[in-house]
Amino acid sequence: MAEVDEANKPLFAGLSDVSISEDIPVEGDIAVPVTSRGADDEFSTLDEPVKDTILRDLKAVGNKFVHVMYPKKSSALLRDWDLWGPLLLCVTLALLLQGGSADSKEDGGPQFAEVFVIIWFGSVIITLNSKLLGGTISFFQSLCVLGYCILPLTVAMLVCRLVLLLVSSGTASFVVRLIIVTASFGWATFASTAFLADSQPVNRKALVVYPVFLFYFVIGWMILTFSPSP
Amino acid sequence: MCSIISLTMTDDFLEFDEDGKLPISIRDSTSVDMDGIMKPQKQSKQTGPTALELENDDVDTDDAKAELLPNEKRGMPFWTFEYYQTFFNVDTQEVKSRIFGSILPWRGKNFVSLHIRSNPDLYGPFWICATLVFAIAISGNISTFLVHRGDPQYKYVPEFRKVTMAATAIYSYAWLVPLALWGFLTWRNSKIVSSVSYSFLEIVCVYGYSLSIYIPAVVLWIIPSEGVRWFSIVAALCLSGSVLVMTFWPTIRDDRPRVAGAIIMTIVALHVLLAVGCKAYFFSTREDENTSKLRQVEEIKAQPTLKTNAV
C-alpha cells in the first residue's frame, strides 16, 4: 500500500502540471497495478488442482467451526469472513427440519424455504439492527458470525433426529431433546455474543444481544418441536 | 465561519495526505481523529438555523431541546444510513424506562412527553412486535399441545403457520393503526388548532411500546384455563389501554366532544380487538377443538375429492 501511495504522489503532481507545461513522461507512472500484481503472483491459485482449492476452503470453514465450538475471543471469524459455512449449516438444518411432504395436511412444521428465510432474513435484520445501533463491525462479518454460530443448533438437530429414531417419541425423549436444545441454544448465544458484543458501545450491548437471543431461541424452538411424520 | 472551517478542512486534508504513508494501524487512528474533528463542525452547522428560529419564538429551553433533534434529523437526506441511525439512537436504560412507562400508567404523566418526546425510536416497536409474534406462535402451540395431552389419538405437529399469521396481524396493527390515527389527527389539527400534536414516528413508538404488556399476558395464556386468560387480557388492556388513552387525550381534548369520544373509543376498541382476536384465533380450548374437529370431519365427508394444500 505504501508503494502505491508513493507512486500516486508524482502522478497527482504531474496532473496539475499538465495544463502549464507538457510533462508527458508522467504517463509512464500509470502502470502502478503491474508492480502490485507482481506480489500477487506468488499466491496465484490458477494452476493448482481443484482438489487443493476445495480442501483449502473446507479447511478454512472447519477451522472456523472449531472457533465457534471454543469461543475464546479470537478474531478469526471476524478477520476473514466467508458465507460458505453459514450456507452449509443453514441448508443442512433446513433439510433436517423438513418433515414429511409439503402436501400432507398432518405436517405443519416449517418447510425448507421457511427455515431458510428465517435464518437469512433473521441474521440480516440482526446485522442491520446492530449497525443502526452504532456497531463498528462490518455487515458481512456479522452475517458470518451469526451464520457460523448456528453450528451448535445444527448439531443438536442431528442428535435430536437420532434420539427420535432410537427412542419413540415419549416424555423421556422429549426431556432429552429439551436438554440438548437448551444447551446448544445457550452455546450459540454465548459464542455469538463473545464475537459480536465487543463491537458495540457498552450501554447498548443488551440491545444488540437481545435480538440474537431471540433469533437462536426461535431456531431452537423449531428444532425442539420437530417431529418426523410417519 | 465558513473560511475557518475550510481552513481546518485543508489542514486535515494535508495531515491525512502525509499520513497516507503510515502503516494501517496508525492510519486507522488518524481517521478516527478526523471523525472527532469533523463531528463538532457538523453540529455547529446544524445549530445555526435552529438558533435563528429560536430567536423568533420565545420558548422554554426544554422545548428548544425537543426541537433541536428533529431538525438534526431533517438535516440528513433519507437515503443515508445515518438518517436511519437516528431512529435507533437509544440505549438500554432508555428502552427499559420506556417499556416500564408503557406498562405502568402513572396519573397525569404523559408517555410521549415523559419518555419519547425528543427521540422516538424504532428499536422498541420493531423488537417488541417480533417478540410478541413468536410469543404468540410458541405459546399457541404449547396450549394446543396441553389441551390434547392424554389424548391417545392426538399426535403433536408443530404449526408453523401460526408464526406467519401472527406476524401479519401484529405488524399490520403496529403500523397501519398509527398511520390511520396520524392521518386523522393531522386532518383534525388543520381544522382545530390543538396545543399538542404528535409526529407519525411518535405515534408508532407509542403503539409499539404499548404492545409490550401483551408479551407476559400471552405467555400466561399457555395455562389452559379460561379464567386466567380473561383475567390477563383485562389486566393487560387496562394497563396499556389507559396509557394509550392518556397519551392521545391531550391531542383531541380541544376537539368537539363527540369526535374526541369517537377517537378514544376507536383506539380502545382496536386494542381490545387485537387481544381478543389473538386469543380466539391462536389459543384453543377443549370445546373449540372438538367442534372444529367435527366440522373438519363433515368437510372431509362432504368433499372427498378436494384436497387443500396446507403450506
Coordinates of C-alpha atoms in Angstrom, one line a residue:
Chain A
M1 CA 0.0 0.0 0.0
A2 CA 2.8 2.4 0.8
E3 CA 4.3 1.8 -2.6
V4 CA 1.0 2.7 -4.3
D5 CA 0.8 6.0 -2.3
E6 CA 4.3 6.9 -3.2
A7 CA 3.6 6.2 -6.8
N8 CA 0.4 8.3 -6.7
K9 CA 2.1 11.4 -5.5
P10 CA 4.1 12.2 -8.6
L11 CA 1.0 11.2 -10.6
F12 CA -1.1 13.9 -8.9
A13 CA 1.7 16.4 -9.1
G14 CA 2.1 15.7 -12.8
L15 CA -1.6 16.1 -13.5
S16 CA -1.6 19.5 -12.0
D17 CA 1.3 20.5 -14.2
V18 CA -0.2 19.2 -17.4
S19 CA -2.1 22.4 -18.2
I20 CA 1.0 24.5 -17.8
S21 CA 3.8 22.5 -19.3
E22 CA 3.5 19.3 -21.4
D23 CA 5.1 17.0 -18.9
I24 CA 4.4 13.8 -20.8
P25 CA 6.6 11.3 -19.0
V26 CA 4.0 11.3 -16.2
E27 CA 2.1 8.7 -18.2
G28 CA 4.8 6.2 -17.6
D29 CA 3.8 6.0 -13.9
I30 CA 0.2 4.9 -14.6
A31 CA 1.5 1.3 -14.8
V32 CA 1.2 1.0 -11.0
P33 CA -1.1 -2.0 -10.9
V34 CA 1.6 -4.1 -12.7
T35 CA 4.0 -3.7 -9.8
S36 CA 1.4 -4.7 -7.3
R37 CA 0.3 -7.7 -9.4
G38 CA 3.9 -9.0 -9.1
A39 CA 3.3 -9.6 -5.4
D40 CA 0.0 -11.4 -6.1
D41 CA 1.6 -13.9 -8.4
E42 CA 3.0 -15.8 -5.6
F43 CA -0.5 -16.5 -4.3
S44 CA -1.9 -17.3 -7.7
T45 CA -4.3 -20.2 -7.5
L46 CA -5.0 -20.5 -11.2
D47 CA -2.9 -23.6 -11.9
E48 CA -3.4 -25.6 -8.8
P49 CA -5.6 -28.7 -8.8
V50 CA -9.3 -28.2 -8.0
K51 CA -9.0 -30.6 -5.1
D52 CA -6.4 -28.3 -3.4
T53 CA -8.7 -25.3 -3.7
I54 CA -11.7 -27.1 -2.3
L55 CA -9.7 -28.7 0.5
R56 CA -8.2 -25.3 1.5
D57 CA -11.6 -23.7 1.6
L58 CA -13.0 -26.6 3.6
K59 CA -10.1 -26.4 6.0
A60 CA -10.9 -22.7 6.5
V61 CA -14.5 -23.5 7.1
G62 CA -13.6 -26.3 9.5
N63 CA -11.2 -24.0 11.3
K64 CA -14.0 -21.6 11.9
F65 CA -16.2 -24.4 13.2
V66 CA -13.6 -25.1 15.8
H67 CA -13.6 -21.4 16.8
V68 CA -17.3 -21.5 17.3
M69 CA -17.1 -24.6 19.5
Y70 CA -14.4 -22.9 21.6
P71 CA -15.3 -19.3 21.6
K72 CA -12.3 -17.7 23.2
K73 CA -12.3 -14.1 22.0
S74 CA -10.4 -14.8 18.8
S75 CA -11.0 -12.6 15.9
A76 CA -10.5 -15.4 13.3
L77 CA -14.2 -15.4 12.5
L78 CA -14.2 -11.6 12.1
R79 CA -11.0 -11.2 10.2
D80 CA -11.6 -13.3 7.1
W81 CA -15.3 -13.9 6.8
D82 CA -16.9 -16.2 4.4
L83 CA -20.5 -17.3 3.8
W84 CA -19.8 -20.9 2.8
G85 CA -20.0 -22.2 6.3
P86 CA -23.3 -20.4 7.1
L87 CA -24.8 -21.6 3.8
L88 CA -23.7 -25.2 4.5
L89 CA -25.1 -25.1 8.1
C90 CA -28.4 -23.4 7.0
V91 CA -29.1 -25.9 4.2
T92 CA -28.2 -28.8 6.5
L93 CA -30.6 -27.5 9.2
A94 CA -33.4 -26.8 6.8
L95 CA -33.1 -30.2 5.2
L96 CA -33.1 -31.9 8.6
L97 CA -36.1 -29.9 9.7
Q98 CA -38.0 -30.9 6.6
G99 CA -40.6 -33.4 7.9
G100 CA -42.9 -35.1 5.5
S101 CA -44.1 -34.0 2.2
A102 CA -45.5 -30.5 1.8
D103 CA -48.8 -31.8 0.6
S104 CA -49.8 -33.7 3.7
K105 CA -52.2 -31.9 5.9
E106 CA -50.7 -33.5 9.0
D107 CA -47.3 -31.8 8.7
G108 CA -47.5 -28.3 10.0
G109 CA -43.8 -27.9 10.6
P110 CA -41.6 -25.3 8.9
Q111 CA -40.8 -26.0 5.3
F112 CA -37.4 -25.7 3.8
A113 CA -38.0 -22.2 2.4
E114 CA -39.4 -21.0 5.7
V115 CA -36.3 -22.2 7.7
F116 CA -34.1 -20.7 5.0
V117 CA -35.8 -17.3 5.0
I118 CA -35.9 -17.2 8.8
I119 CA -32.2 -17.8 9.1
W120 CA -31.1 -15.4 6.4
F121 CA -33.6 -12.6 6.9
G122 CA -33.2 -13.0 10.6
S123 CA -29.4 -12.6 10.5
V124 CA -29.7 -9.7 8.0
I125 CA -32.1 -7.9 10.3
I126 CA -30.0 -8.5 13.4
T127 CA -27.0 -7.2 11.5
L128 CA -28.8 -4.1 10.3
N129 CA -30.0 -3.6 13.9
S130 CA -26.5 -3.7 15.3
K131 CA -25.3 -1.4 12.6
L132 CA -28.1 1.0 13.2
L133 CA -27.3 1.0 16.9
G134 CA -23.8 2.1 16.1
G135 CA -21.8 -1.1 15.9
T136 CA -18.3 -1.0 14.4
I137 CA -18.5 -4.4 12.9
S138 CA -18.9 -4.8 9.1
F139 CA -22.1 -6.2 7.5
F140 CA -20.7 -9.4 6.2
Q141 CA -18.5 -10.0 9.3
S142 CA -21.7 -10.0 11.4
L143 CA -23.6 -12.2 8.9
C144 CA -20.6 -14.7 9.0
V145 CA -20.6 -14.8 12.8
L146 CA -24.3 -15.3 13.1
G147 CA -24.3 -18.0 10.5
Y148 CA -21.4 -19.9 11.9
C149 CA -22.9 -19.8 15.4
I150 CA -25.9 -21.9 14.2
L151 CA -23.4 -24.8 14.3
P152 CA -24.3 -26.0 17.9
L153 CA -28.0 -25.9 16.9
T154 CA -27.4 -27.9 13.8
V155 CA -25.5 -30.5 15.9
A156 CA -28.4 -30.5 18.3
M157 CA -30.8 -31.1 15.4
L158 CA -28.7 -34.1 14.3
V159 CA -28.7 -35.6 17.8
C160 CA -32.5 -35.0 18.1
R161 CA -33.1 -36.9 14.9
L162 CA -31.0 -39.8 16.2
V163 CA -32.9 -39.7 19.5
L164 CA -36.2 -39.7 17.7
L165 CA -35.0 -42.7 15.6
L166 CA -33.8 -44.7 18.5
V167 CA -36.5 -43.8 21.1
S168 CA -40.1 -43.5 20.2
S169 CA -41.5 -40.0 21.0
G170 CA -42.4 -40.0 24.6
T171 CA -41.8 -37.9 27.7
A172 CA -38.3 -39.3 28.1
S173 CA -37.2 -38.5 24.6
F174 CA -38.7 -35.0 25.0
V175 CA -36.8 -34.3 28.1
V176 CA -33.5 -35.5 26.5
R177 CA -34.2 -33.3 23.5
L178 CA -35.1 -30.3 25.7
I179 CA -31.8 -30.6 27.5
I180 CA -29.8 -30.9 24.2
V181 CA -31.6 -28.0 22.6
T182 CA -31.3 -25.7 25.6
A183 CA -27.6 -26.4 25.9
S184 CA -26.9 -25.8 22.3
F185 CA -29.1 -22.7 22.3
G186 CA -27.1 -21.3 25.2
W187 CA -23.9 -22.2 23.5
A188 CA -24.9 -20.5 20.2
T189 CA -25.9 -17.3 22.0
F190 CA -22.8 -17.3 24.2
A191 CA -20.5 -17.8 21.2
S192 CA -22.1 -15.2 19.0
T193 CA -22.1 -12.6 21.8
A194 CA -18.5 -13.4 22.5
F195 CA -17.7 -12.4 19.0
L196 CA -20.2 -9.6 18.5
A197 CA -20.5 -7.8 21.8
D198 CA -17.1 -6.1 21.7
S199 CA -18.1 -4.1 18.6
Q200 CA -20.8 -2.3 20.5
P201 CA -20.9 0.7 22.8
V202 CA -21.2 -0.5 26.4
N203 CA -24.6 1.0 27.2
R204 CA -26.1 -0.7 24.2
K205 CA -24.8 -4.2 24.5
A206 CA -28.1 -5.6 25.8
L207 CA -30.0 -4.1 22.9
V208 CA -27.8 -5.9 20.4
V209 CA -27.7 -9.2 22.3
Y210 CA -31.4 -9.4 22.8
P211 CA -32.3 -9.9 19.1
V212 CA -29.5 -12.5 18.8
F213 CA -31.1 -14.3 21.8
L214 CA -34.5 -14.2 20.2
F215 CA -33.1 -15.5 16.8
Y216 CA -31.5 -18.6 18.3
F217 CA -34.4 -19.1 20.6
V218 CA -36.8 -19.4 17.6
I219 CA -34.4 -21.7 15.8
G220 CA -34.1 -23.8 19.0
W221 CA -37.9 -23.9 19.3
M222 CA -38.2 -25.2 15.7
I223 CA -35.7 -27.9 16.5
L224 CA -37.4 -28.9 19.7
T225 CA -40.8 -29.2 18.3
F226 CA -39.7 -31.1 15.2
S227 CA -41.5 -34.4 14.9
P228 CA -41.0 -36.6 11.8
S229 CA -44.1 -37.6 10.0
P230 CA -44.6 -41.4 9.9
Chain B
M1 CA -17.1 31.0 10.0
C2 CA -17.0 29.3 6.6
S3 CA -13.5 30.4 6.0
I4 CA -12.4 28.9 9.3
I5 CA -14.0 25.6 8.5
S6 CA -12.4 25.5 5.1
L7 CA -9.0 26.3 6.6
T8 CA -9.3 23.5 9.1
M9 CA -10.6 21.2 6.4
T10 CA -7.5 21.8 4.3
D11 CA -5.3 21.3 7.3
D12 CA -6.9 18.0 7.9
F13 CA -6.5 17.0 4.3
L14 CA -2.8 17.8 4.4
E15 CA -2.3 15.9 7.6
F16 CA -4.1 12.9 6.1
D17 CA -2.1 13.1 2.9
E18 CA 1.1 12.9 4.9
D19 CA -0.3 10.1 7.0
G20 CA -1.0 8.2 3.9
K21 CA 2.4 6.5 4.1
L22 CA 1.9 5.3 7.6
P23 CA 1.1 1.7 8.4
I24 CA -2.6 0.7 8.6
S25 CA -3.0 0.7 12.4
I26 CA -1.8 4.2 12.7
R27 CA -3.8 5.4 9.7
D28 CA -7.0 4.0 11.4
S29 CA -6.3 6.0 14.5
T30 CA -5.9 9.2 12.5
S31 CA -9.1 8.6 10.6
V32 CA -10.9 8.3 14.0
D33 CA -9.3 11.6 15.0
M34 CA -10.6 13.1 11.9
D35 CA -14.1 12.0 12.7
G36 CA -13.7 13.6 16.0
I37 CA -12.8 16.8 14.4
M38 CA -15.5 16.7 11.8
K39 CA -18.4 16.0 14.1
P40 CA -18.4 19.2 16.1
Q41 CA -18.3 21.2 12.8
K42 CA -21.3 19.4 11.5
Q43 CA -23.2 20.1 14.7
S44 CA -22.3 23.8 14.7
K45 CA -23.5 24.0 11.1
Q46 CA -26.8 22.4 12.1
T47 CA -27.4 24.5 15.1
G48 CA -27.1 27.6 13.0
P49 CA -30.7 27.7 11.6
T50 CA -32.3 26.4 14.7
A51 CA -30.7 29.2 16.7
L52 CA -32.1 31.7 14.3
E53 CA -35.6 30.1 14.6
L54 CA -35.4 30.1 18.3
E55 CA -34.7 33.8 18.5
N56 CA -38.1 34.5 16.9
D57 CA -40.1 32.4 19.3
D58 CA -39.7 32.7 23.0
V59 CA -39.9 29.1 24.2
D60 CA -38.6 27.2 27.1
T61 CA -35.2 25.5 27.0
D62 CA -36.8 22.1 27.2
D63 CA -38.9 22.8 24.1
A64 CA -35.8 24.1 22.4
K65 CA -34.0 20.8 23.1
A66 CA -37.0 18.9 21.8
E67 CA -37.0 20.9 18.6
L68 CA -33.3 20.6 18.1
L69 CA -33.3 16.8 17.5
P70 CA -36.0 16.7 14.7
N71 CA -34.0 19.4 13.0
E72 CA -30.9 17.3 13.1
K73 CA -32.9 14.5 11.5
R74 CA -34.1 16.7 8.7
G75 CA -30.5 17.8 8.1
M76 CA -29.6 14.4 6.7
P77 CA -31.1 13.1 3.5
F78 CA -33.2 10.0 3.8
W79 CA -31.0 7.7 1.7
T80 CA -28.1 7.9 4.0
F81 CA -27.5 5.3 6.7
E82 CA -27.0 8.0 9.3
Y83 CA -30.6 9.1 8.8
Y84 CA -31.9 5.8 9.9
Q85 CA -29.4 5.6 12.7
T86 CA -31.2 8.5 14.4
F87 CA -34.2 6.2 14.8
F88 CA -32.1 3.8 16.8
N89 CA -30.5 6.3 19.0
V90 CA -31.4 4.7 22.3
D91 CA -29.5 2.8 25.0
T92 CA -30.5 0.0 27.3
Q93 CA -31.6 2.3 30.1
E94 CA -33.9 4.3 27.9
V95 CA -35.6 1.3 26.4
K96 CA -36.2 -0.1 29.8
S97 CA -37.7 3.1 31.1
R98 CA -39.9 3.3 28.0
I99 CA -41.2 -0.3 28.4
F100 CA -42.0 0.3 32.1
G101 CA -43.5 3.7 31.2
S102 CA -45.9 2.0 28.8
I103 CA -46.8 -0.7 31.3
L104 CA -47.4 1.4 34.4
P105 CA -49.6 4.4 33.8
W106 CA -49.0 7.0 36.4
R107 CA -51.7 9.6 36.8
G108 CA -51.2 12.8 35.0
K109 CA -48.0 11.8 33.3
N110 CA -47.9 11.7 29.5
F111 CA -46.0 8.8 28.0
V112 CA -44.8 10.8 25.0
S113 CA -43.7 14.0 26.8
L114 CA -42.1 12.0 29.6
H115 CA -40.3 9.2 27.7
I116 CA -40.2 9.7 24.0
R117 CA -40.7 13.3 23.1
S118 CA -37.2 14.3 21.9
N119 CA -36.3 11.0 20.4
P120 CA -38.8 8.5 19.1
D121 CA -37.1 5.2 18.3
L122 CA -38.0 2.3 16.1
Y123 CA -35.9 -0.3 18.1
G124 CA -38.6 -0.9 20.7
P125 CA -41.6 -1.1 18.4
F126 CA -39.8 -3.5 16.0
W127 CA -38.4 -5.9 18.5
I128 CA -41.4 -5.8 20.8
C129 CA -43.5 -6.8 17.8
A130 CA -41.1 -9.6 16.8
T131 CA -41.1 -10.9 20.4
L132 CA -44.8 -10.8 20.5
V133 CA -45.2 -12.6 17.2
F134 CA -43.0 -15.5 18.4
A135 CA -44.5 -15.5 21.9
I136 CA -48.0 -15.9 20.4
A137 CA -46.9 -18.6 18.0
I138 CA -44.9 -20.6 20.6
S139 CA -47.4 -20.3 23.4
G140 CA -50.3 -21.0 21.0
N141 CA -48.5 -24.2 20.0
I142 CA -47.9 -25.2 23.6
S143 CA -51.5 -24.5 24.6
T144 CA -52.7 -26.7 21.7
F145 CA -50.4 -29.5 23.0
L146 CA -51.7 -29.1 26.6
V147 CA -55.3 -29.2 25.5
H148 CA -54.7 -32.5 23.8
R149 CA -52.5 -34.1 26.4
G150 CA -53.6 -37.5 27.3
D151 CA -55.5 -38.0 24.1
P152 CA -54.0 -41.2 22.6
Q153 CA -55.4 -40.3 19.1
Y154 CA -53.6 -37.0 19.0
K155 CA -50.1 -36.6 17.6
Y156 CA -48.4 -33.3 18.1
V157 CA -47.4 -31.5 15.0
P158 CA -45.8 -28.0 15.1
E159 CA -48.0 -25.4 13.5
F160 CA -45.5 -23.0 11.8
R161 CA -48.4 -21.3 10.1
K162 CA -49.2 -19.5 13.3
V163 CA -45.9 -17.6 13.0
T164 CA -46.8 -16.1 9.7
M165 CA -50.4 -15.3 10.8
A166 CA -49.2 -13.7 14.0
A167 CA -46.6 -11.7 12.1
T168 CA -49.2 -10.3 9.7
A169 CA -51.6 -9.4 12.4
I170 CA -49.2 -7.8 14.8
Y171 CA -47.1 -5.8 12.3
S172 CA -50.1 -4.5 10.4
Y173 CA -51.7 -3.4 13.7
A174 CA -48.5 -1.7 14.8
W175 CA -48.1 0.2 11.6
L176 CA -51.5 0.7 10.0
V177 CA -53.3 1.9 13.1
P178 CA -50.7 4.6 13.8
L179 CA -50.8 5.6 10.2
A180 CA -54.6 6.0 10.2
L181 CA -54.5 7.7 13.6
W182 CA -51.8 10.1 12.4
G183 CA -53.7 10.9 9.2
F184 CA -56.9 11.6 11.2
L185 CA -55.1 13.7 13.8
T186 CA -53.4 15.8 11.2
W187 CA -56.7 16.3 9.4
R188 CA -58.4 17.4 12.7
N189 CA -55.4 19.6 13.5
S190 CA -55.8 21.5 10.3
K191 CA -59.4 22.4 11.4
I192 CA -59.0 22.9 15.1
V193 CA -55.7 24.1 16.5
S194 CA -54.6 21.8 19.2
S195 CA -51.8 22.5 21.7
V196 CA -50.3 19.1 21.4
S197 CA -49.6 17.3 18.2
Y198 CA -47.6 14.1 17.6
S199 CA -45.4 13.1 14.7
F200 CA -46.0 9.8 12.9
L201 CA -42.9 8.2 14.5
E202 CA -44.1 9.2 17.9
I203 CA -47.4 7.5 17.4
V204 CA -45.7 4.4 16.0
C205 CA -43.4 4.4 19.1
V206 CA -46.4 4.7 21.5
Y207 CA -48.2 1.9 19.8
G208 CA -45.1 -0.4 19.6
Y209 CA -44.3 0.1 23.3
S210 CA -48.0 -0.3 24.3
L211 CA -47.8 -3.9 22.9
S212 CA -45.1 -4.9 25.4
I213 CA -47.6 -5.7 28.1
Y214 CA -49.1 -8.4 25.8
I215 CA -45.9 -10.4 25.9
P216 CA -46.2 -11.6 29.5
A217 CA -50.0 -11.8 29.0
V218 CA -49.6 -14.1 26.0
V219 CA -47.2 -16.3 28.0
L220 CA -49.8 -16.6 30.7
W221 CA -52.3 -17.8 28.1
I222 CA -50.5 -21.1 28.0
I223 CA -52.4 -22.1 31.1
P224 CA -55.5 -23.8 29.7
S225 CA -57.9 -22.1 31.9
E226 CA -60.4 -19.5 30.6
G227 CA -60.4 -17.6 33.8
V228 CA -56.7 -17.0 33.9
R229 CA -56.8 -16.0 30.2
W230 CA -59.6 -13.5 30.5
F231 CA -58.1 -12.1 33.7
S232 CA -54.7 -11.4 32.0
I233 CA -56.5 -9.9 29.0
V234 CA -58.4 -7.5 31.1
A235 CA -55.4 -6.6 33.2
A236 CA -53.2 -6.0 30.1
L237 CA -55.9 -4.0 28.4
C238 CA -56.4 -1.8 31.5
L239 CA -52.7 -1.0 31.7
S240 CA -51.8 -0.4 28.1
G241 CA -55.2 0.9 27.1
S242 CA -55.0 3.6 29.8
V243 CA -51.5 4.6 28.6
L244 CA -52.8 5.0 25.0
V245 CA -55.8 7.0 26.1
M246 CA -53.8 9.3 28.4
T247 CA -51.3 9.8 25.6
F248 CA -53.8 10.7 22.9
W249 CA -56.3 12.6 25.1
P250 CA -54.3 15.9 25.0
T251 CA -54.3 16.0 21.2
I252 CA -58.0 15.7 20.9
R253 CA -59.1 17.5 24.1
D254 CA -59.9 20.7 22.2
D255 CA -61.9 18.9 19.5
R256 CA -65.7 18.6 19.7
P257 CA -66.6 16.1 22.4
R258 CA -68.3 13.8 20.0
V259 CA -65.3 13.4 17.8
A260 CA -62.9 13.1 20.8
G261 CA -65.1 10.4 22.3
A262 CA -65.2 8.5 19.0
I263 CA -61.4 8.5 18.6
I264 CA -60.9 7.3 22.1
M265 CA -63.5 4.6 21.6
T266 CA -61.9 3.5 18.3
I267 CA -58.4 3.3 19.9
V268 CA -59.6 1.2 22.8
A269 CA -61.8 -0.9 20.6
L270 CA -58.9 -1.8 18.2
H271 CA -56.7 -2.6 21.2
V272 CA -59.4 -4.9 22.6
L273 CA -60.0 -6.4 19.2
L274 CA -56.3 -7.3 18.8
A275 CA -56.2 -9.1 22.2
V276 CA -59.4 -10.9 21.9
G277 CA -58.8 -11.8 18.2
C278 CA -55.4 -13.3 19.0
K279 CA -56.8 -15.3 21.9
A280 CA -59.7 -16.6 19.8
Y281 CA -57.5 -17.5 16.8
F282 CA -54.3 -18.8 18.3
F283 CA -55.4 -20.3 21.6
S284 CA -57.9 -23.1 21.6
T285 CA -59.9 -24.6 24.3
R286 CA -61.1 -28.2 24.5
E287 CA -64.6 -27.4 23.4
D288 CA -63.4 -25.4 20.4
E289 CA -61.2 -28.2 19.3
N290 CA -64.0 -30.7 19.5
T291 CA -66.3 -28.6 17.4
S292 CA -63.6 -27.8 14.9
K293 CA -62.7 -31.5 14.6
L294 CA -66.4 -32.3 14.0
R295 CA -66.5 -29.6 11.3
Q296 CA -63.4 -31.0 9.7
V297 CA -64.8 -34.5 9.6
E298 CA -68.0 -33.1 8.0
E299 CA -66.0 -31.2 5.4
I300 CA -64.0 -34.3 4.5
K301 CA -67.2 -36.3 4.2
A302 CA -68.8 -33.6 2.0
Q303 CA -65.8 -33.2 -0.3
P304 CA -63.9 -36.4 -0.5
T305 CA -62.1 -35.4 -3.7
L306 CA -60.9 -32.0 -2.8
K307 CA -57.5 -31.7 -1.2
T308 CA -56.3 -28.5 0.2
N309 CA -52.6 -27.9 0.3
A310 CA -51.6 -26.8 3.8
V311 CA -48.3 -24.9 3.4

